[in-house]
Short mmCIF file of C-alpha atoms in Angstrom, two decimals:
data_model
loop_
_atom_site.label_atom_id
_atom_site.label_comp_id
_atom_site.label_asym_id
_atom_site.label_seq_id
_atom_site.Cartn_x
_atom_site.Cartn_y
_atom_site.Cartn_z
CA UNK A 1 28.73 14.48 12.35
CA UNK A 2 26.69 16.53 10.01
CA UNK A 3 27.35 19.54 7.78
CA UNK A 4 25.00 22.56 7.17
CA UNK A 5 26.27 24.84 4.53
CA UNK A 6 29.89 23.84 5.48
CA UNK A 7 29.20 24.35 9.22
CA UNK A 8 29.51 21.33 11.38
CA UNK A 9 26.74 20.33 13.94
CA UNK A 10 26.88 17.40 16.17
CA UNK A 11 24.60 18.21 19.10
CA UNK A 12 21.52 19.72 20.30
CA UNK A 13 23.08 22.67 21.83
CA UNK A 14 24.31 23.99 18.52
CA UNK A 15 20.83 23.52 17.22
CA UNK A 16 19.56 25.57 20.07
CA UNK A 17 22.06 28.29 19.38
CA UNK A 18 21.11 28.58 15.70
CA UNK A 19 17.50 29.28 16.80
CA UNK A 20 18.79 31.98 19.40
CA UNK A 21 20.66 33.56 16.66
CA UNK A 22 17.89 34.50 14.14
CA UNK A 23 18.81 35.48 10.59
CA UNK A 24 21.68 33.12 10.38
CA UNK A 25 19.85 30.22 8.81
CA UNK A 26 16.68 29.96 6.74
CA UNK A 27 16.00 26.42 7.65
CA UNK A 28 16.93 23.87 10.44
CA UNK A 29 16.89 20.36 8.86
CA UNK A 30 17.16 16.93 10.82
CA UNK A 31 17.38 13.58 9.26
CA UNK A 32 18.82 10.19 9.97
CA UNK A 33 18.39 6.56 10.55
CA UNK A 34 16.93 6.78 14.01
CA UNK A 35 13.54 8.42 13.89
CA UNK A 36 12.92 8.03 17.64
CA UNK A 37 16.05 9.92 18.38
CA UNK A 38 15.04 12.72 15.83
CA UNK A 39 11.56 12.81 17.58
CA UNK A 40 13.56 13.15 20.97
CA UNK A 41 15.60 16.06 19.76
CA UNK A 42 12.62 17.93 18.35
CA UNK A 43 10.81 17.49 21.35
CA UNK A 44 13.72 18.95 23.54
CA UNK A 45 14.13 21.70 20.83
CA UNK A 46 10.51 22.78 20.98
CA UNK A 47 10.74 22.77 24.93
CA UNK A 48 13.78 25.16 24.56
CA UNK A 49 11.64 27.35 22.39
CA UNK A 50 8.83 27.56 25.01
CA UNK A 51 5.10 27.96 24.86
CA UNK A 52 5.06 31.63 23.71
CA UNK A 53 5.79 30.52 20.09
CA UNK A 54 3.04 29.46 17.90
CA UNK A 55 3.67 25.90 16.39
CA UNK A 56 2.57 25.34 12.87
CA UNK A 57 2.76 21.78 12.07
CA UNK A 58 2.76 20.56 8.34
CA UNK A 59 3.07 17.16 6.80
CA UNK A 60 4.57 15.68 3.46
CA UNK A 61 1.15 15.35 1.89
CA UNK A 62 0.43 19.03 2.52
CA UNK A 63 3.57 20.14 1.02
CA UNK A 64 3.50 17.62 -1.94
CA UNK A 65 0.08 18.93 -2.90
CA UNK A 66 0.82 22.72 -2.27
CA UNK A 67 4.58 23.36 -2.79
CA UNK A 68 4.07 27.00 -2.02
CA UNK A 69 2.70 26.34 1.53
CA UNK A 70 6.08 26.21 3.30
CA UNK A 71 7.18 29.49 1.96
CA UNK A 72 3.75 30.98 2.65
CA UNK A 73 3.77 30.04 6.22
CA UNK A 74 7.33 30.99 6.78
CA UNK A 75 6.70 34.64 5.23
CA UNK A 76 3.28 35.18 6.74
CA UNK A 77 3.26 38.46 8.57
CA UNK A 78 2.29 38.34 12.24
CA UNK A 79 -0.16 41.03 13.02
CA UNK A 80 0.96 41.32 16.62
CA UNK A 81 4.64 40.41 16.26
CA UNK A 82 4.17 36.83 17.69
CA UNK A 83 6.95 34.38 16.94
CA UNK A 84 5.97 31.18 15.00
CA UNK A 85 7.83 28.05 14.08
CA UNK A 86 6.88 26.09 10.95
CA UNK A 87 7.55 22.45 11.70
CA UNK A 88 7.43 20.13 8.84
CA UNK A 89 7.42 16.32 9.28
CA UNK A 90 8.23 14.58 6.04
CA UNK A 91 9.58 11.27 4.47
CA UNK A 92 12.21 11.02 1.92
CA UNK A 93 11.80 13.39 -1.02
CA UNK A 94 7.96 13.94 -0.81
CA UNK A 95 8.61 17.75 0.05
CA UNK A 96 11.41 18.24 -2.25
CA UNK A 97 9.52 20.91 -4.60
CA UNK A 98 8.43 22.83 -1.55
CA UNK A 99 11.72 22.96 0.32
CA UNK A 100 13.62 23.98 -3.04
CA UNK A 101 10.85 26.68 -3.78
CA UNK A 102 11.39 28.02 -0.28
CA UNK A 103 15.12 28.11 -0.41
CA UNK A 104 15.11 30.05 -3.54
CA UNK A 105 12.96 32.93 -2.25
CA UNK A 106 13.68 35.44 0.63
CA UNK A 107 14.16 34.50 4.26
CA UNK A 108 10.95 34.02 6.09
CA UNK A 109 9.82 35.97 9.09
CA UNK A 110 9.67 32.70 11.15
CA UNK A 111 11.76 29.57 11.77
CA UNK A 112 11.38 26.64 9.73
CA UNK A 113 12.13 23.23 11.09
CA UNK A 114 12.05 20.34 8.75
CA UNK A 115 11.96 16.64 10.16
CA UNK A 116 12.77 13.87 7.84
CA UNK A 117 13.89 10.25 8.10
CA UNK A 118 16.85 8.42 6.83
CA UNK A 119 18.40 9.96 3.66
CA UNK A 120 21.21 8.26 1.69
CA UNK A 121 24.23 10.28 0.39
CA UNK A 122 22.69 10.07 -3.05
CA UNK A 123 19.38 11.45 -2.05
CA UNK A 124 18.54 14.78 -3.91
CA UNK A 125 16.92 16.43 -0.85
CA UNK A 126 19.85 15.57 1.30
CA UNK A 127 22.25 16.98 -1.45
CA UNK A 128 20.18 20.14 -1.51
CA UNK A 129 20.02 21.07 2.05
CA UNK A 130 23.73 20.14 2.67
CA UNK A 131 24.89 22.30 -0.27
CA UNK A 132 22.64 25.20 0.77
CA UNK A 133 24.58 27.75 3.29
CA UNK A 134 21.31 28.99 4.57
CA UNK A 135 20.29 25.53 5.85
CA UNK A 136 21.74 24.09 9.12
CA UNK A 137 21.41 20.30 8.86
CA UNK A 138 21.61 17.62 11.74
CA UNK A 139 22.18 13.96 10.89
CA UNK A 140 20.84 11.96 13.76
CA UNK A 141 22.39 8.54 14.59
CA UNK A 142 21.24 5.97 17.18
CA UNK A 143 22.08 7.18 20.84
CA UNK A 144 24.13 4.65 22.75
CA UNK A 145 22.35 2.47 25.24
CA UNK A 146 23.81 4.26 28.29
CA UNK A 147 22.74 7.54 27.11
CA UNK A 148 19.11 6.18 26.52
CA UNK A 149 19.24 4.67 30.18
CA UNK A 150 20.28 8.06 31.64
CA UNK A 151 17.52 10.06 29.70
CA UNK A 152 14.77 7.48 30.74
CA UNK A 153 16.00 7.24 34.34
CA UNK A 154 15.95 11.17 34.43
CA UNK A 155 12.55 11.26 33.00
CA UNK A 156 11.20 8.74 35.46
CA UNK A 157 12.54 10.79 38.42
CA UNK A 158 10.89 13.81 37.08
CA UNK A 159 7.65 12.12 37.15
CA UNK A 160 7.99 11.06 40.69
CA UNK A 161 8.89 7.29 39.82
CA UNK A 162 11.40 5.08 41.55
CA UNK A 163 12.52 2.49 39.05
CA UNK A 164 15.28 -0.04 39.45
CA UNK A 165 17.92 0.01 36.83
CA UNK A 166 16.80 -3.56 35.51
CA UNK A 167 13.38 -2.27 35.00
CA UNK A 168 14.45 0.62 33.17
CA UNK A 169 16.55 -1.45 30.68
CA UNK A 170 13.51 -3.78 30.38
CA UNK A 171 11.28 -0.93 29.22
CA UNK A 172 13.88 0.30 26.79
CA UNK A 173 14.30 -3.33 25.46
CA UNK A 174 10.58 -3.86 25.17
CA UNK A 175 10.15 -0.74 22.87
CA UNK A 176 13.31 -1.62 20.91
CA UNK A 177 15.27 1.24 22.49
CA UNK A 178 12.91 3.89 21.19
CA UNK A 179 13.39 6.50 23.70
CA UNK A 180 10.08 8.43 22.71
CA UNK A 181 7.89 5.34 23.44
CA UNK A 182 9.73 4.64 26.61
CA UNK A 183 9.10 7.94 28.02
CA UNK A 184 5.36 7.42 27.07
CA UNK A 185 5.43 4.23 28.96
CA UNK A 186 6.93 6.01 31.99
CA UNK A 187 4.16 8.63 31.76
CA UNK A 188 1.47 6.10 31.65
CA UNK A 189 3.05 4.53 34.81
CA UNK A 190 3.00 7.69 36.56
CA UNK A 191 -0.55 8.43 35.88
CA UNK A 192 -1.63 4.98 36.78
CA UNK A 193 0.18 5.22 40.20
CA UNK A 194 -0.65 9.01 40.75
CA UNK A 195 3.05 9.57 41.17
CA UNK A 196 4.81 13.13 41.41
CA UNK A 197 7.88 14.51 42.70
CA UNK A 198 5.87 15.14 46.03
CA UNK A 199 4.40 11.79 45.99
CA UNK A 200 6.98 9.32 44.75
CA UNK A 201 6.22 5.67 44.02
CA UNK A 202 8.37 2.87 43.62
CA UNK A 203 7.64 0.67 40.62
CA UNK A 204 7.75 -3.06 40.73
CA UNK A 205 8.20 -5.68 37.94
CA UNK A 206 4.50 -6.69 38.04
CA UNK A 207 3.48 -3.09 37.22
CA UNK A 208 5.77 -3.23 34.18
CA UNK A 209 4.22 -6.53 33.16
CA UNK A 210 0.74 -5.07 33.55
CA UNK A 211 1.79 -2.17 31.24
CA UNK A 212 3.03 -4.52 28.65
CA UNK A 213 -0.24 -6.41 28.63
CA UNK A 214 -2.03 -2.96 28.20
CA UNK A 215 0.34 -2.00 25.35
CA UNK A 216 -0.72 -5.04 23.34
CA UNK A 217 -4.22 -3.59 22.81
CA UNK A 218 -6.39 -4.98 20.08
CA UNK A 219 -4.51 -8.23 20.63
CA UNK A 220 -1.74 -7.45 18.12
CA UNK A 221 0.97 -9.37 19.91
CA UNK A 222 -0.63 -12.88 18.82
CA UNK A 223 -0.28 -11.90 15.36
CA UNK A 224 3.19 -10.87 15.44
CA UNK A 225 4.15 -14.01 17.52
CA UNK A 226 2.28 -16.24 14.93
CA UNK A 227 3.62 -14.77 11.85
CA UNK A 228 7.39 -14.58 12.81
CA UNK A 229 7.05 -17.98 14.40
CA UNK A 230 5.69 -19.52 11.02
CA UNK A 231 2.20 -20.49 12.48
CA UNK A 232 0.26 -20.05 9.36
CA UNK A 233 -3.14 -20.97 10.57
CA UNK A 234 -2.92 -18.86 13.62
CA UNK A 235 -1.68 -15.96 11.48
CA UNK A 236 -4.90 -16.26 9.32
CA UNK A 237 -6.95 -16.20 12.45
CA UNK A 238 -5.18 -13.30 14.03
CA UNK A 239 -5.30 -11.30 10.64
CA UNK A 240 -9.18 -11.80 10.72
CA UNK A 241 -9.08 -10.48 14.30
CA UNK A 242 -7.06 -7.38 13.23
CA UNK A 243 -9.47 -6.60 10.60
CA UNK A 244 -12.40 -7.00 12.83
CA UNK A 245 -11.13 -4.40 15.27
CA UNK A 246 -9.93 -2.15 12.21
CA UNK A 247 -6.31 -2.20 13.12
CA UNK A 248 -4.32 0.58 11.56
CA UNK A 249 -1.97 -1.08 8.99
CA UNK A 250 1.09 1.32 9.67
CA UNK A 251 0.62 0.88 13.45
CA UNK A 252 0.71 -2.99 12.97
CA UNK A 253 3.84 -2.82 10.65
CA UNK A 254 5.56 -0.58 13.10
CA UNK A 255 5.05 -3.04 16.01
CA UNK A 256 6.30 -5.73 13.90
CA UNK A 257 9.27 -3.67 12.89
CA UNK A 258 10.08 -3.19 16.77
CA UNK A 259 10.15 -7.09 17.15
CA UNK A 260 12.41 -7.77 14.17
CA UNK A 261 14.71 -5.07 15.28
CA UNK A 262 14.66 -6.70 18.60
CA UNK A 263 15.43 -10.04 17.14
CA UNK A 264 18.32 -8.46 14.94
CA UNK A 265 19.96 -7.26 18.40
CA UNK A 266 19.46 -10.49 20.13
CA UNK A 267 21.08 -12.36 17.16
CA UNK A 268 23.86 -9.98 17.03
CA UNK A 269 24.71 -10.45 20.63
CA UNK A 270 24.66 -14.16 20.18
CA UNK A 271 26.93 -14.06 17.39
CA UNK A 272 29.37 -12.07 19.50
CA UNK A 273 29.53 -14.95 22.06
CA UNK A 274 26.64 -14.12 24.51
CA UNK A 275 24.22 -16.99 25.55
CA UNK A 276 20.58 -16.43 24.77
CA UNK A 277 19.69 -15.74 28.41
CA UNK A 278 22.47 -12.99 28.56
CA UNK A 279 21.32 -11.52 25.22
CA UNK A 280 17.68 -11.27 26.37
CA UNK A 281 18.52 -9.75 29.60
CA UNK A 282 15.76 -7.35 30.72
CA UNK A 283 12.98 -8.96 28.52
CA UNK A 284 10.27 -10.57 30.38
CA UNK A 285 10.36 -14.42 30.69
CA UNK A 286 6.98 -14.97 29.23
CA UNK A 287 8.27 -13.56 25.71
CA UNK A 288 11.63 -15.43 25.83
CA UNK A 289 10.63 -18.86 24.60
CA UNK A 290 8.97 -17.08 21.52
CA UNK A 291 12.02 -15.04 20.86
CA UNK A 292 14.29 -18.09 21.21
CA UNK A 293 12.37 -19.86 18.49
CA UNK A 294 12.10 -16.92 16.24
CA UNK A 295 15.81 -16.30 16.48
CA UNK A 296 16.38 -19.93 15.23
CA UNK A 297 13.90 -19.47 12.37
CA UNK A 298 15.29 -16.20 11.26
CA UNK A 299 19.05 -15.99 10.76
CA UNK A 300 20.54 -12.45 10.99
CA UNK A 301 20.87 -12.04 7.19
CA UNK A 302 17.11 -12.79 6.81
CA UNK A 303 16.30 -10.47 9.76
CA UNK A 304 17.94 -7.51 7.92
CA UNK A 305 16.20 -8.33 4.76
CA UNK A 306 12.84 -8.69 6.55
CA UNK A 307 13.24 -5.26 8.17
CA UNK A 308 13.91 -3.68 4.97
CA UNK A 309 10.87 -5.44 3.43
CA UNK A 310 8.64 -4.11 6.37
CA UNK A 311 10.03 -0.63 5.72
CA UNK A 312 9.00 -0.89 2.07
CA UNK A 313 5.56 -2.32 3.16
CA UNK A 314 4.98 0.65 5.14
CA UNK A 315 5.62 3.02 2.43
CA UNK A 316 3.46 1.01 -0.12
CA UNK A 317 0.59 1.03 2.58
CA UNK A 318 0.85 4.87 3.12
CA UNK A 319 0.86 5.28 -0.55
CA UNK A 320 -2.11 3.26 -1.72
CA UNK A 321 -4.15 3.52 1.55
CA UNK A 322 -7.79 2.25 2.06
CA UNK A 323 -8.97 -1.18 1.75
CA UNK A 324 -6.19 -1.94 -0.84
CA UNK A 325 -3.57 -1.18 1.71
CA UNK A 326 -5.16 -3.65 4.29
CA UNK A 327 -5.52 -6.46 1.59
CA UNK A 328 -1.79 -5.83 0.48
CA UNK A 329 -0.76 -5.92 4.17
CA UNK A 330 -2.51 -9.10 5.02
CA UNK A 331 -1.08 -11.00 2.04
CA UNK A 332 2.55 -9.68 2.82
CA UNK A 333 2.20 -10.81 6.52
CA UNK A 334 0.86 -14.20 5.38
CA UNK A 335 3.71 -14.77 3.11
CA UNK A 336 6.20 -13.85 5.99
CA UNK A 337 4.50 -16.54 8.13
CA UNK A 338 4.73 -19.05 5.22
CA UNK A 339 8.47 -18.37 4.85
CA UNK A 340 9.05 -18.93 8.53
CA UNK A 341 6.84 -22.12 8.54
CA UNK A 342 9.20 -23.61 5.98
CA UNK A 343 11.98 -23.42 8.43
CA UNK A 344 10.00 -24.85 11.34
CA UNK A 345 10.79 -28.55 12.15
CA UNK A 346 7.79 -30.89 11.95
CA UNK A 347 5.64 -30.96 15.06
CA UNK A 348 6.96 -27.51 16.33
#
C-alpha cells in the first residue's frame, strides 16, 4: 500500500482515475523494488492516455544538470491546446532539486509522471513526495507469479501465439520474472513466426530454445557462466571477448543480476524443501547443470550480498562512465570469479 498526500493507492486503476481528474494532483510518482513491474504499469498507463497526448521523456541526468527543466516543461503553454505528459525516469535522489523546485511552484498545465526505483523509508525524495498533498505516489512491489503468468499468457494470445503453460513459465523464469522482458520475447516470437490473431501459430519448445540462443548475443552467457562458476581463466578470456565486441557494461551487469536473482529463487525453493529438479522447473535442461553447480558455490546469504554488490557496481559504472567504467567492471567481475573459484573442489 502506498500513500500520496494521505491518499491510499494500491492499483493502476486509481492511477488512471487520478489522470482522468486533472487538477487534483501536480505529480504522479511511482517507485518500488521491482523496476520491471514499474515499467509495466507505466506502459499500461501511457496506453490508457492514448496517442493523442505528446509524450515528453526526461531523464535524471537532464534534471540534475537543469533543475528548472521539469517545471519549465510542465508549465509550457501549448499553442494549439494539445495535451502533454511530462515523464521523468530517475534513479534515487538524482532529481531531488528539480522535483522540489517544481512542487514549490504553481501547478503546471501538463501531467507530470515521475518513475523511480527502490527508495527506503529514510530516503529524502520519498519523504518529500509522501508528505506533499499534491503528489499521488504509488509504491510498486513484485507481482505474484500467477499474475505475471496471466499477463504474459494474455499478451501471447493478443499476438496470435498459442503457447503451452510450461513454456510461458519457462520464458518468465529465463528473464527472472521480468514481465517487460518476457513480453518483448513474445513479440520477437510473433514477428519471427509471422503470427497474428487472424493467423495464430503454436509455439513449440524448440522455438523458445532458439530464442534463448538469440538472446545471448555477443556471447555474454559464457562470461556469466564462467564468472559465477569460479572459472577464472575462462572469465579472463570472455572479458576480453566482451571488450572486443564493445559490450555495454550496464547491460552486462543487468544480465548477471538476472542470473543471481534466478539462483536466489532456486536456493530459497530448495531451502523450503524442494528438490533441485522441482526448483528449476521450466528452466531449459542445458542450463541446469551450470545452475546446480552455481547454487552449491553460492549459499543464499552470499547470493544476497552479491546481488547488492552488482547493484552498487551498476551505480558506479553509470557514474564514472567511459573506459574507467569498463576497467572497474572487469576487475570486479574477475574478483567475483576468484571468490567462486576458492569454493570449487579440485578438478571441478
